[in-house]
Amino acid sequence: MSRRLTRAILRLYPRRVRQRHGPEIMALIDDLIAHDGRSRAGLLIHLAVDGLGQRIASTATVWTMVAVLAATSVGGLAVSDFADASAHQDVSHTVRTLAPARHTRQTPHHQPRWRRSLRRARMIARGSASSRSNRHGDPVRCECRAASEPLATAAAVGQPQPRRGTRILLPRSMQLSVGAAAKSA
Amino acid sequence: MRLPERSVLVLTSLAGGDRHGYALIKDIESFSGVALSPGTLYGALAKLEADGYVQRLPADDRRYPYRLTSKGRAVLAERLAESARIANLGLERIALGGT
């Protein structure tokens, strides 16, 4: 009877402990009763309390891991969304900063936004379009006519599918992130 | 991760030689006055074994002796050195009569 009770109490322990050390615990209880005269009832009560504690601790550990994983996933998604939104905003600002393209017939509107922005930047750099002001009326300087490096860089980036995150080295007011623009398109 | 107190007691006992459950309980009680219950002892042993700090030896009847591994010895030495440093600091401050 007492052995069955001991086995039943051992079921309170995590499986790892129960399977590995169950027979040893029972042998130890027998030793403590035989050599030290300890009461079986007291030992079993202690055994039950310890088993419950270990079970709660192991369950809490699992739930803590689940919570951390969930929080990390949600946080990652939130950061990703935020970064996406920020990149979109950056491109919109850049496109607005460039001179409006409505007077330019060559701008094909079926193209992705990043390609239109790149085309516009090239036209400004060649001098076939101007960038007098942005929509807030602030003057926008364009130094591409004189500088060869921005032109060369823009040409290098003008591949069919520029790599994500590639940046065109134009003056600060005209910088745009091709990767972000492609994504927003 | 910092070792719990009961794990330090078990490792300290095993540092004196291989012991099974009953011998561990009696030894720990003799040098620290702490009477570990069977569940507490084997909970600590399971964790220590999983971490590689102790090793279970072949059974003698239903009793398995445990042995301190070299990794367990190193961890115990580090933990006891830290405890000794804190203890010395506390004793020095007490001797200086700090409030």
Coordinates of N, CA, C and O in Angstrom, one line a residue, chain A:
Chain A
M1 N 0.8 -1.2 0.0 CA 0.0 0.0 0.0 C 0.9 1.3 0.0 O 0.7 2.2 -0.8
S2 N 1.9 1.2 0.9 CA 2.7 2.4 1.0 C 3.5 2.6 -0.2 O 3.8 3.8 -0.6
R3 N 4.0 1.5 -0.8 CA 4.7 1.6 -2.1 C 3.9 2.2 -3.2 O 4.4 3.0 -4.0
R4 N 2.6 1.8 -3.2 CA 1.8 2.3 -4.3 C 1.5 3.8 -4.0 O 1.5 4.6 -5.0
L5 N 1.4 4.1 -2.8 CA 1.2 5.6 -2.5 C 2.5 6.4 -2.9 O 2.4 7.5 -3.4
T6 N 3.6 5.8 -2.6 CA 4.9 6.4 -2.9 C 5.0 6.6 -4.5 O 5.3 7.7 -5.0
R7 N 4.6 5.6 -5.2 CA 4.6 5.6 -6.7 C 3.6 6.7 -7.2 O 3.9 7.5 -8.1
A8 N 2.5 6.8 -6.5 CA 1.5 7.8 -6.9 C 2.0 9.2 -6.7 O 1.9 10.1 -7.5
I9 N 2.7 9.4 -5.5 CA 3.3 10.7 -5.2 C 4.4 11.0 -6.2 O 4.5 12.2 -6.6
L10 N 5.1 10.0 -6.6 CA 6.2 10.3 -7.6 C 5.7 10.8 -8.9 O 6.4 11.4 -9.7
R11 N 4.4 10.5 -9.2 CA 3.9 11.0 -10.4 C 3.8 12.5 -10.4 O 3.5 13.1 -11.5
L12 N 3.9 13.1 -9.3 CA 3.8 14.6 -9.2 C 5.1 15.2 -9.8 O 5.2 16.4 -10.2
Y13 N 6.2 14.4 -9.8 CA 7.5 14.9 -10.3 C 7.5 15.0 -11.8 O 6.8 14.3 -12.5
P14 N 8.4 15.9 -12.3 CA 8.6 15.9 -13.7 C 9.0 14.5 -14.2 O 9.7 13.8 -13.5
R15 N 8.6 14.2 -15.4 CA 8.9 12.8 -16.0 C 10.4 12.5 -15.9 O 10.8 11.4 -15.6
R16 N 11.2 13.5 -16.3 CA 12.7 13.3 -16.3 C 13.2 12.8 -15.0 O 14.0 11.9 -14.9
V17 N 12.7 13.4 -13.9 CA 13.2 13.1 -12.6 C 12.6 11.7 -12.2 O 13.3 10.8 -11.6
R18 N 11.3 11.5 -12.5 CA 10.6 10.3 -12.1 C 11.2 9.1 -12.7 O 11.4 8.1 -12.1
Q19 N 11.4 9.2 -14.0 CA 11.9 8.0 -14.7 C 13.4 7.7 -14.4 O 13.8 6.5 -14.2
R20 N 14.1 8.7 -14.2 CA 15.6 8.5 -13.9 C 15.8 8.1 -12.5 O 16.7 7.3 -12.2
H21 N 15.1 8.7 -11.5 CA 15.5 8.6 -10.1 C 14.3 8.0 -9.3 O 14.5 7.9 -8.0
G22 N 13.2 7.6 -9.9 CA 12.1 7.1 -9.1 C 12.5 5.9 -8.2 O 12.2 6.0 -7.0
P23 N 13.1 4.9 -8.7 CA 13.5 3.7 -7.8 C 14.5 4.1 -6.8 O 14.4 3.6 -5.6
E24 N 15.4 5.1 -7.1 CA 16.3 5.5 -6.1 C 15.7 6.3 -5.0 O 16.0 6.1 -3.8
I25 N 14.7 7.1 -5.3 CA 14.0 7.8 -4.3 C 13.2 6.8 -3.3 O 13.3 7.0 -2.1
M26 N 12.6 5.8 -3.9 CA 12.0 4.9 -3.1 C 13.0 4.1 -2.2 O 12.7 3.9 -1.0
A27 N 14.1 3.8 -2.7 CA 15.1 3.1 -1.9 C 15.6 4.0 -0.8 O 15.9 3.6 0.3
L28 N 15.8 5.3 -1.1 CA 16.2 6.3 -0.1 C 15.2 6.4 1.0 O 15.6 6.5 2.2
I29 N 13.9 6.4 0.7 CA 12.9 6.5 1.7 C 13.0 5.3 2.6 O 12.9 5.4 3.8
D30 N 13.1 4.1 2.0 CA 13.3 2.9 2.8 C 14.5 3.0 3.7 O 14.4 2.6 4.9
D31 N 15.6 3.5 3.2 CA 16.8 3.7 4.1 C 16.5 4.6 5.2 O 17.0 4.3 6.4
L32 N 15.9 5.7 4.9 CA 15.7 6.7 6.0 C 14.8 6.2 7.1 O 14.9 6.5 8.3
I33 N 13.8 5.4 6.7 CA 12.9 4.8 7.7 C 13.6 3.7 8.5 O 13.5 3.6 9.7
A34 N 14.4 2.9 7.8 CA 15.1 1.8 8.4 C 16.2 2.2 9.3 O 16.4 1.8 10.5
H35 N 17.0 3.2 8.9 CA 18.2 3.6 9.6 C 18.0 4.7 10.6 O 18.6 4.8 11.6
D36 N 17.2 5.7 10.2 CA 17.0 6.9 11.0 C 15.7 6.9 11.8 O 15.4 7.8 12.6
G37 N 14.8 5.9 11.5 CA 13.6 5.9 12.2 C 12.6 7.0 11.8 O 11.8 7.5 12.6
R38 N 12.8 7.6 10.6 CA 11.9 8.6 10.2 C 10.5 8.1 9.9 O 10.4 6.9 9.5
S39 N 9.5 8.9 10.1 CA 8.1 8.4 9.8 C 7.8 8.5 8.3 O 8.2 9.4 7.6
R40 N 7.2 7.4 7.8 CA 6.9 7.4 6.4 C 5.9 8.5 6.0 O 6.1 9.1 4.9
A41 N 5.0 8.8 6.9 CA 4.0 9.8 6.6 C 4.7 11.2 6.4 O 4.4 11.9 5.4
G42 N 5.6 11.5 7.3 CA 6.3 12.8 7.1 C 7.2 12.8 5.8 O 7.2 13.8 5.1
L43 N 7.8 11.7 5.5 CA 8.6 11.7 4.3 C 7.8 11.8 3.1 O 8.1 12.5 2.1
L44 N 6.6 11.1 3.1 CA 5.7 11.2 1.9 C 5.1 12.6 1.7 O 5.0 13.1 0.6
I45 N 4.9 13.2 2.9 CA 4.3 14.6 2.7 C 5.4 15.5 2.1 O 5.2 16.3 1.2
H46 N 6.7 15.4 2.6 CA 7.8 16.2 2.0 C 7.9 15.8 0.6 O 8.2 16.7 -0.3
L47 N 7.8 14.5 0.3 CA 8.0 14.1 -1.1 C 6.9 14.7 -2.0 O 7.2 15.2 -3.1
A48 N 5.7 14.8 -1.5 CA 4.6 15.4 -2.3 C 4.8 16.9 -2.5 O 4.7 17.4 -3.6
V49 N 5.3 17.6 -1.5 CA 5.5 19.0 -1.6 C 6.6 19.3 -2.5 O 6.5 20.2 -3.4
D50 N 7.7 18.5 -2.4 CA 8.8 18.7 -3.4 C 8.4 18.5 -4.8 O 8.8 19.2 -5.7
G51 N 7.6 17.4 -5.0 CA 7.2 17.0 -6.3 C 6.4 18.1 -6.9 O 6.6 18.5 -8.1
L52 N 5.4 18.7 -6.1 CA 4.6 19.8 -6.7 C 5.5 21.0 -7.0 O 5.3 21.6 -8.1
G53 N 6.4 21.3 -6.1 CA 7.3 22.4 -6.4 C 8.1 22.3 -7.7 O 8.2 23.2 -8.5
Q54 N 8.6 21.1 -7.9 CA 9.4 20.8 -9.1 C 8.5 20.8 -10.3 O 8.9 21.3 -11.4
R55 N 7.3 20.3 -10.2 CA 6.4 20.3 -11.3 C 6.1 21.7 -11.7 O 6.1 22.1 -12.9
I56 N 5.7 22.5 -10.7 CA 5.4 23.9 -11.0 C 6.6 24.6 -11.6 O 6.4 25.4 -12.6
A57 N 7.8 24.4 -11.1 CA 8.9 25.1 -11.6 C 9.2 24.7 -13.1 O 9.5 25.6 -13.9
S58 N 9.1 23.4 -13.4 CA 9.3 23.0 -14.8 C 8.3 23.5 -15.7 O 8.5 23.9 -16.8
T59 N 7.0 23.5 -15.2 CA 5.9 24.0 -16.1 C 6.1 25.5 -16.3 O 5.9 26.0 -17.4
A60 N 6.5 26.2 -15.2 CA 6.7 27.7 -15.3 C 7.8 27.9 -16.3 O 7.8 28.9 -17.1
T61 N 8.9 27.1 -16.3 CA 10.0 27.3 -17.2 C 9.5 27.2 -18.6 O 9.8 28.0 -19.5
V62 N 8.6 26.2 -18.9 CA 8.1 26.0 -20.3 C 7.3 27.2 -20.7 O 7.4 27.7 -21.8
W63 N 6.4 27.6 -19.8 CA 5.5 28.8 -20.1 C 6.3 30.0 -20.3 O 6.0 30.9 -21.1
T64 N 7.4 30.2 -19.5 CA 8.3 31.3 -19.6 C 8.9 31.3 -21.0 O 9.0 32.4 -21.7
M65 N 9.4 30.2 -21.4 CA 10.0 30.1 -22.8 C 9.0 30.4 -23.9 O 9.3 31.1 -24.8
V66 N 7.7 29.9 -23.7 CA 6.7 30.2 -24.7 C 6.4 31.7 -24.7 O 6.3 32.3 -25.8
A67 N 6.3 32.3 -23.5 CA 6.0 33.7 -23.5 C 7.2 34.5 -24.1 O 6.9 35.5 -24.9
V68 N 8.4 34.1 -23.9 CA 9.6 34.9 -24.4 C 9.6 34.7 -26.0 O 9.8 35.7 -26.7
L69 N 9.3 33.5 -26.4 CA 9.2 33.3 -27.9 C 8.1 34.1 -28.5 O 8.3 34.8 -29.6
A70 N 7.0 34.1 -27.9 CA 5.8 34.9 -28.4 C 6.2 36.4 -28.4 O 5.9 37.1 -29.4
A71 N 6.7 36.9 -27.3 CA 7.1 38.3 -27.2 C 8.1 38.7 -28.3 O 8.0 39.7 -28.9
T72 N 9.1 37.8 -28.5 CA 10.1 38.1 -29.5 C 9.5 38.2 -30.9 O 9.9 39.0 -31.7
S73 N 8.6 37.2 -31.2 CA 8.0 37.2 -32.5 C 7.2 38.5 -32.7 O 7.3 39.1 -33.8
V74 N 6.4 38.8 -31.7 CA 5.5 40.0 -31.9 C 6.4 41.3 -32.0 O 6.2 42.1 -32.9
G75 N 7.5 41.3 -31.2 CA 8.4 42.5 -31.2 C 9.1 42.6 -32.6 O 9.2 43.6 -33.1
G76 N 9.5 41.4 -33.1 CA 10.2 41.4 -34.4 C 9.3 41.9 -35.5 O 9.6 42.7 -36.4
L77 N 8.0 41.4 -35.4 CA 7.0 41.9 -36.5 C 6.8 43.4 -36.4 O 6.7 44.1 -37.4
A78 N 6.7 43.8 -35.1 CA 6.4 45.3 -34.9 C 7.6 46.1 -35.5 O 7.4 47.1 -36.2
V79 N 8.8 45.7 -35.2 CA 10.0 46.4 -35.6 C 10.1 46.4 -37.1 O 10.4 47.4 -37.8
S80 N 9.8 45.2 -37.7 CA 9.8 45.0 -39.2 C 8.8 46.0 -39.8 O 9.1 46.7 -40.8
D81 N 7.6 46.0 -39.2 CA 6.5 46.9 -39.8 C 7.0 48.4 -39.7 O 6.8 49.2 -40.6
F82 N 7.6 48.7 -38.5 CA 8.0 50.1 -38.3 C 9.1 50.5 -39.3 O 9.0 51.5 -39.9
A83 N 10.0 49.5 -39.5 CA 11.1 49.8 -40.5 C 10.5 50.0 -41.9 O 10.9 50.8 -42.6
D84 N 9.6 49.1 -42.2 CA 8.9 49.2 -43.5 C 8.2 50.5 -43.7 O 8.4 51.2 -44.7
A85 N 7.5 50.9 -42.7 CA 6.8 52.2 -42.8 C 7.8 53.3 -42.9 O 7.6 54.3 -43.6
S86 N 8.9 53.3 -42.1 CA 9.9 54.3 -42.1 C 10.5 54.4 -43.5 O 10.7 55.5 -44.1
A87 N 10.8 53.3 -44.1 CA 11.4 53.3 -45.4 C 10.5 53.9 -46.4 O 10.9 54.6 -47.3
H88 N 9.2 53.5 -46.3 CA 8.2 54.0 -47.2 C 8.1 55.5 -47.1 O 8.1 56.2 -48.1
Q89 N 8.1 56.0 -45.9 CA 8.0 57.4 -45.7 C 9.3 58.1 -46.2 O 9.1 59.2 -46.9
D90 N 10.4 57.5 -46.1 CA 11.7 58.1 -46.6 C 11.6 58.3 -48.1 O 11.9 59.3 -48.7
V91 N 11.1 57.2 -48.8 CA 11.0 57.3 -50.2 C 10.0 58.3 -50.7 O 10.3 59.1 -51.6
S92 N 8.9 58.4 -50.0 CA 7.9 59.4 -50.4 C 8.5 60.8 -50.3 O 8.3 61.6 -51.1
H93 N 9.2 61.0 -49.2 CA 9.8 62.3 -49.0 C 10.8 62.6 -50.1 O 10.8 63.7 -50.6
T94 N 11.6 61.6 -50.5 CA 12.6 61.8 -51.5 C 11.9 62.1 -52.8 O 12.3 63.0 -53.6
V95 N 10.8 61.4 -53.1 CA 10.2 61.6 -54.4 C 9.5 63.0 -54.4 O 9.6 63.7 -55.4
R96 N 9.0 63.4 -53.3 CA 8.4 64.7 -53.2 C 9.5 65.8 -53.3 O 9.2 66.8 -53.9
T97 N 10.7 65.5 -52.8 CA 11.8 66.4 -52.9 C 12.2 66.7 -54.3 O 12.5 67.8 -54.7
L98 N 12.2 65.7 -55.1 CA 12.5 65.9 -56.5 C 11.4 66.8 -57.2 O 10.3 66.8 -56.7
A99 N 11.8 67.4 -58.2 CA 10.8 68.3 -58.9 C 9.7 67.4 -59.4 O 9.9 66.3 -59.8
P100 N 8.5 67.9 -59.4 CA 7.3 67.2 -59.9 C 7.5 66.7 -61.3 O 8.1 67.4 -62.2
A101 N 7.1 65.4 -61.6 CA 7.4 64.8 -62.9 C 6.2 65.0 -63.8 O 6.2 64.4 -64.9
R102 N 5.2 65.8 -63.4 CA 4.0 65.8 -64.3 C 4.2 66.4 -65.7 O 3.5 66.2 -66.6
H103 N 5.3 67.3 -65.7 CA 5.6 68.0 -67.0 C 6.4 67.1 -67.9 O 6.7 67.4 -69.0
T104 N 6.8 66.0 -67.5 CA 7.7 65.1 -68.2 C 6.9 64.0 -68.8 O 6.5 63.1 -68.1
R105 N 6.8 64.0 -70.1 CA 6.0 63.0 -70.8 C 6.6 61.6 -70.8 O 5.9 60.6 -70.9
Q106 N 7.9 61.6 -70.7 CA 8.6 60.4 -70.9 C 8.4 59.5 -69.6 O 8.8 58.3 -69.7
T107 N 7.8 60.0 -68.6 CA 7.7 59.2 -67.4 C 6.6 58.1 -67.5 O 5.5 58.5 -67.5
P108 N 7.0 56.9 -67.7 CA 5.9 55.9 -67.8 C 5.4 55.5 -66.4 O 6.1 55.0 -65.6
H109 N 4.1 55.7 -66.2 CA 3.6 55.5 -64.9 C 3.3 54.0 -64.6 O 2.9 53.7 -63.5
H110 N 3.5 53.2 -65.6 CA 3.3 51.7 -65.3 C 4.5 51.1 -64.7 O 4.5 50.0 -64.2
Q111 N 5.6 51.9 -64.6 CA 6.8 51.4 -64.1 C 6.8 51.5 -62.5 O 6.0 52.3 -62.0
P112 N 7.6 50.7 -61.9 CA 7.6 50.8 -60.4 C 8.1 52.1 -60.0 O 8.8 52.8 -60.7
R113 N 7.7 52.5 -58.8 CA 8.0 53.8 -58.2 C 9.5 54.0 -58.2 O 10.0 55.1 -58.5
W114 N 10.3 53.0 -57.7 CA 11.7 53.2 -57.6 C 12.4 53.4 -58.9 O 13.3 54.2 -59.0
R115 N 11.8 52.8 -60.0 CA 12.4 53.0 -61.3 C 12.1 54.4 -61.8 O 12.9 55.1 -62.4
R116 N 10.9 54.9 -61.5 CA 10.5 56.3 -61.9 C 11.4 57.3 -61.2 O 11.8 58.2 -61.8
S117 N 11.6 57.0 -59.9 CA 12.4 57.9 -59.1 C 13.9 57.9 -59.7 O 14.5 59.0 -59.8
L118 N 14.3 56.8 -60.0 CA 15.7 56.7 -60.6 C 15.8 57.4 -61.9 O 16.7 58.2 -62.2
R119 N 14.8 57.2 -62.7 CA 14.8 57.9 -64.0 C 14.8 59.4 -63.8 O 15.5 60.1 -64.5
R120 N 14.0 59.8 -62.9 CA 13.8 61.3 -62.6 C 15.2 61.8 -62.2 O 15.6 62.9 -62.6
A121 N 15.8 61.1 -61.3 CA 17.1 61.5 -60.8 C 18.2 61.6 -61.9 O 19.0 62.6 -62.0
R122 N 18.1 60.7 -62.8 CA 19.0 60.7 -64.0 C 18.8 61.9 -64.8 O 19.7 62.6 -65.3
M123 N 17.5 62.2 -65.1 CA 17.1 63.3 -65.9 C 17.6 64.6 -65.3 O 18.1 65.5 -66.0
I124 N 17.4 64.7 -64.0 CA 17.9 65.9 -63.3 C 19.4 66.0 -63.4 O 20.0 67.1 -63.7
A125 N 20.1 64.9 -63.3 CA 21.5 64.9 -63.4 C 22.0 65.3 -64.8 O 23.0 66.0 -64.9
R126 N 21.3 64.9 -65.8 CA 21.7 65.2 -67.2 C 21.3 66.7 -67.5 O 21.7 67.2 -68.5
G127 N 20.4 67.2 -66.7 CA 20.0 68.6 -67.0 C 18.7 68.7 -67.8 O 18.2 69.8 -68.1
S128 N 18.1 67.6 -68.1 CA 16.9 67.6 -68.8 C 15.7 67.8 -67.9 O 14.5 67.8 -68.4
A129 N 15.9 67.9 -66.7 CA 14.8 68.2 -65.7 C 15.4 69.0 -64.6 O 16.6 69.0 -64.4
S130 N 14.6 69.8 -64.0 CA 15.2 70.6 -62.9 C 14.5 70.2 -61.6 O 13.5 69.6 -61.5
S131 N 15.2 70.7 -60.6 CA 14.7 70.4 -59.2 C 14.7 71.8 -58.5 O 15.6 72.0 -57.7
R132 N 13.7 72.5 -58.8 CA 13.7 73.9 -58.3 C 13.3 73.9 -56.8 O 13.9 74.6 -56.0
S133 N 12.3 73.2 -56.5 CA 11.8 73.3 -55.1 C 11.0 72.0 -54.8 O 10.5 71.4 -55.7
N134 N 10.9 71.8 -53.5 CA 10.0 70.6 -53.1 C 8.7 71.2 -52.9 O 8.4 72.4 -53.1
R135 N 7.8 70.3 -52.4 CA 6.4 70.8 -52.2 C 6.2 71.8 -51.1 O 5.2 72.4 -51.0
H136 N 7.2 71.9 -50.3 CA 7.1 72.9 -49.2 C 7.7 74.2 -49.6 O 7.7 75.2 -48.9
G137 N 8.2 74.3 -50.9 CA 8.7 75.5 -51.3 C 10.1 75.8 -51.0 O 10.7 76.8 -51.3
D138 N 10.8 74.8 -50.4 CA 12.2 74.9 -50.0 C 13.0 74.7 -51.2 O 12.8 73.8 -52.0
P139 N 14.1 75.5 -51.4 CA 14.9 75.3 -52.6 C 15.7 73.9 -52.5 O 16.1 73.6 -51.4
V140 N 15.8 73.2 -53.6 CA 16.5 72.0 -53.6 C 17.7 72.1 -54.5 O 17.5 72.4 -55.7
R141 N 18.8 72.0 -54.0 CA 20.0 72.1 -54.8 C 20.4 70.8 -55.5 O 20.2 69.8 -54.9
C142 N 20.8 70.9 -56.7 CA 21.2 69.7 -57.5 C 22.5 70.0 -58.1 O 22.7 70.9 -58.9
E143 N 23.5 69.2 -57.6 CA 24.9 69.4 -58.0 C 25.3 68.3 -59.0 O 26.5 68.1 -59.3
C144 N 24.4 67.6 -59.6 CA 24.7 66.5 -60.4 C 25.3 66.9 -61.7 O 26.1 66.1 -62.4
R145 N 25.0 68.0 -62.2 CA 25.5 68.4 -63.5 C 27.0 68.5 -63.5 O 27.7 68.3 -64.5
A146 N 27.5 69.0 -62.4 CA 28.9 69.2 -62.3 C 29.7 68.0 -61.8 O 30.9 67.8 -62.1
A147 N 29.1 67.2 -61.0 CA 29.8 66.1 -60.3 C 29.6 64.9 -61.1 O 28.5 64.5 -61.5
S148 N 30.7 64.2 -61.4 CA 30.6 63.0 -62.2 C 30.3 61.8 -61.4 O 29.7 60.8 -61.8
E149 N 30.7 61.8 -60.1 CA 30.5 60.6 -59.3 C 29.1 60.2 -59.1 O 28.7 59.1 -59.2
P150 N 28.2 61.2 -58.8 CA 26.8 60.8 -58.6 C 26.2 60.2 -59.9 O 25.5 59.3 -59.9
L151 N 26.6 60.8 -61.0 CA 26.2 60.3 -62.3 C 26.6 58.8 -62.5 O 25.8 58.0 -62.9
A152 N 27.8 58.6 -62.3 CA 28.4 57.2 -62.5 C 27.7 56.3 -61.5 O 27.3 55.2 -61.9
T153 N 27.5 56.7 -60.3 CA 26.9 55.9 -59.3 C 25.4 55.6 -59.7 O 24.9 54.5 -59.6
A154 N 24.7 56.6 -60.1 CA 23.3 56.4 -60.5 C 23.3 55.4 -61.7 O 22.4 54.6 -61.7
A155 N 24.2 55.5 -62.6 CA 24.2 54.6 -63.7 C 24.5 53.2 -63.3 O 23.8 52.3 -63.8
A156 N 25.4 53.1 -62.4 CA 25.7 51.8 -61.9 C 24.5 51.1 -61.2 O 24.3 49.9 -61.3
V157 N 23.8 51.9 -60.5 CA 22.6 51.4 -59.8 C 21.5 51.1 -60.7 O 20.6 50.3 -60.4
G158 N 21.4 51.7 -61.8 CA 20.3 51.6 -62.7 C 20.3 50.2 -63.4 O 20.1 50.1 -64.6
Q159 N 20.4 49.2 -62.7 CA 20.3 47.8 -63.2 C 18.8 47.4 -63.2 O 18.1 48.0 -62.4
P160 N 18.5 46.4 -63.9 CA 17.1 46.0 -63.9 C 16.6 45.7 -62.5 O 15.5 46.1 -62.1
Q161 N 17.3 45.0 -61.6 CA 16.9 44.8 -60.3 C 18.0 45.2 -59.3 O 18.8 44.3 -58.9
P162 N 18.1 46.4 -58.9 CA 19.2 46.8 -58.0 C 19.1 46.0 -56.7 O 18.0 45.7 -56.3
R163 N 20.2 45.8 -56.1 CA 20.1 45.0 -54.9 C 19.4 45.9 -53.8 O 19.5 47.1 -53.7
R164 N 18.7 45.1 -52.9 CA 18.0 45.8 -51.9 C 18.9 46.6 -51.0 O 19.9 46.1 -50.6
G165 N 18.5 47.8 -50.7 CA 19.2 48.6 -49.8 C 20.3 49.5 -50.4 O 21.0 50.2 -49.8
T166 N 20.5 49.3 -51.8 CA 21.5 50.1 -52.5 C 21.1 51.6 -52.4 O 20.0 51.9 -52.6
R167 N 22.1 52.4 -52.2 CA 21.8 53.8 -52.0 C 22.5 54.6 -53.2 O 23.7 54.3 -53.5
I168 N 21.8 55.5 -53.7 CA 22.4 56.3 -54.8 C 23.0 57.5 -54.2 O 22.5 58.2 -53.3
L169 N 24.3 57.8 -54.6 CA 25.0 58.9 -54.0 C 24.7 60.2 -54.7 O 25.5 60.7 -55.5
L170 N 23.6 60.7 -54.4 CA 23.2 62.0 -54.9 C 23.3 63.0 -53.7 O 23.5 62.5 -52.6
P171 N 23.1 64.3 -54.0 CA 23.1 65.2 -52.8 C 22.0 64.8 -51.8 O 21.0 64.1 -52.2
R172 N 22.2 65.2 -50.6 CA 21.4 64.7 -49.5 C 19.9 64.8 -49.8 O 19.2 63.9 -49.5
S173 N 19.5 65.9 -50.3 CA 18.1 66.1 -50.5 C 17.5 65.2 -51.6 O 16.3 65.1 -51.7
M174 N 18.4 64.5 -52.3 CA 17.8 63.7 -53.4 C 18.1 62.2 -53.2 O 17.8 61.4 -54.0
Q175 N 18.7 61.9 -52.1 CA 19.0 60.5 -51.8 C 17.7 59.7 -51.7 O 16.7 60.1 -51.2
L176 N 17.8 58.5 -52.3 CA 16.7 57.6 -52.1 C 17.2 56.2 -52.0 O 18.2 55.8 -52.5
S177 N 16.4 55.4 -51.3 CA 16.8 54.0 -51.1 C 16.1 53.2 -52.1 O 14.8 53.1 -52.1
V178 N 16.8 52.7 -53.0 CA 16.2 51.9 -54.1 C 15.5 50.7 -53.6 O 14.4 50.3 -54.0
G179 N 16.2 50.0 -52.6 CA 15.6 48.8 -52.0 C 14.2 49.1 -51.4 O 13.2 48.4 -51.7
A180 N 14.1 50.2 -50.7 CA 12.9 50.5 -50.0 C 11.9 50.9 -51.1 O 10.7 50.6 -50.9
A181 N 12.3 51.6 -52.1 CA 11.4 52.1 -53.1 C 10.8 50.9 -53.9 O 9.6 50.8 -54.2
A182 N 11.7 49.9 -54.1 CA 11.2 48.7 -54.8 C 10.2 48.0 -54.0 O 9.2 47.5 -54.5
K183 N 10.5 47.9 -52.7 CA 9.5 47.2 -51.8 C 8.2 48.0 -51.8 O 7.1 47.3 -51.8
S184 N 8.2 49.3 -51.7 CA 7.0 50.0 -51.6 C 6.2 49.9 -52.9 O 5.0 49.9 -53.0
A185 N 7.0 49.8 -54.1 CA 6.3 49.6 -55.3 C 5.7 48.2 -55.4 O 4.6 48.1 -56.0

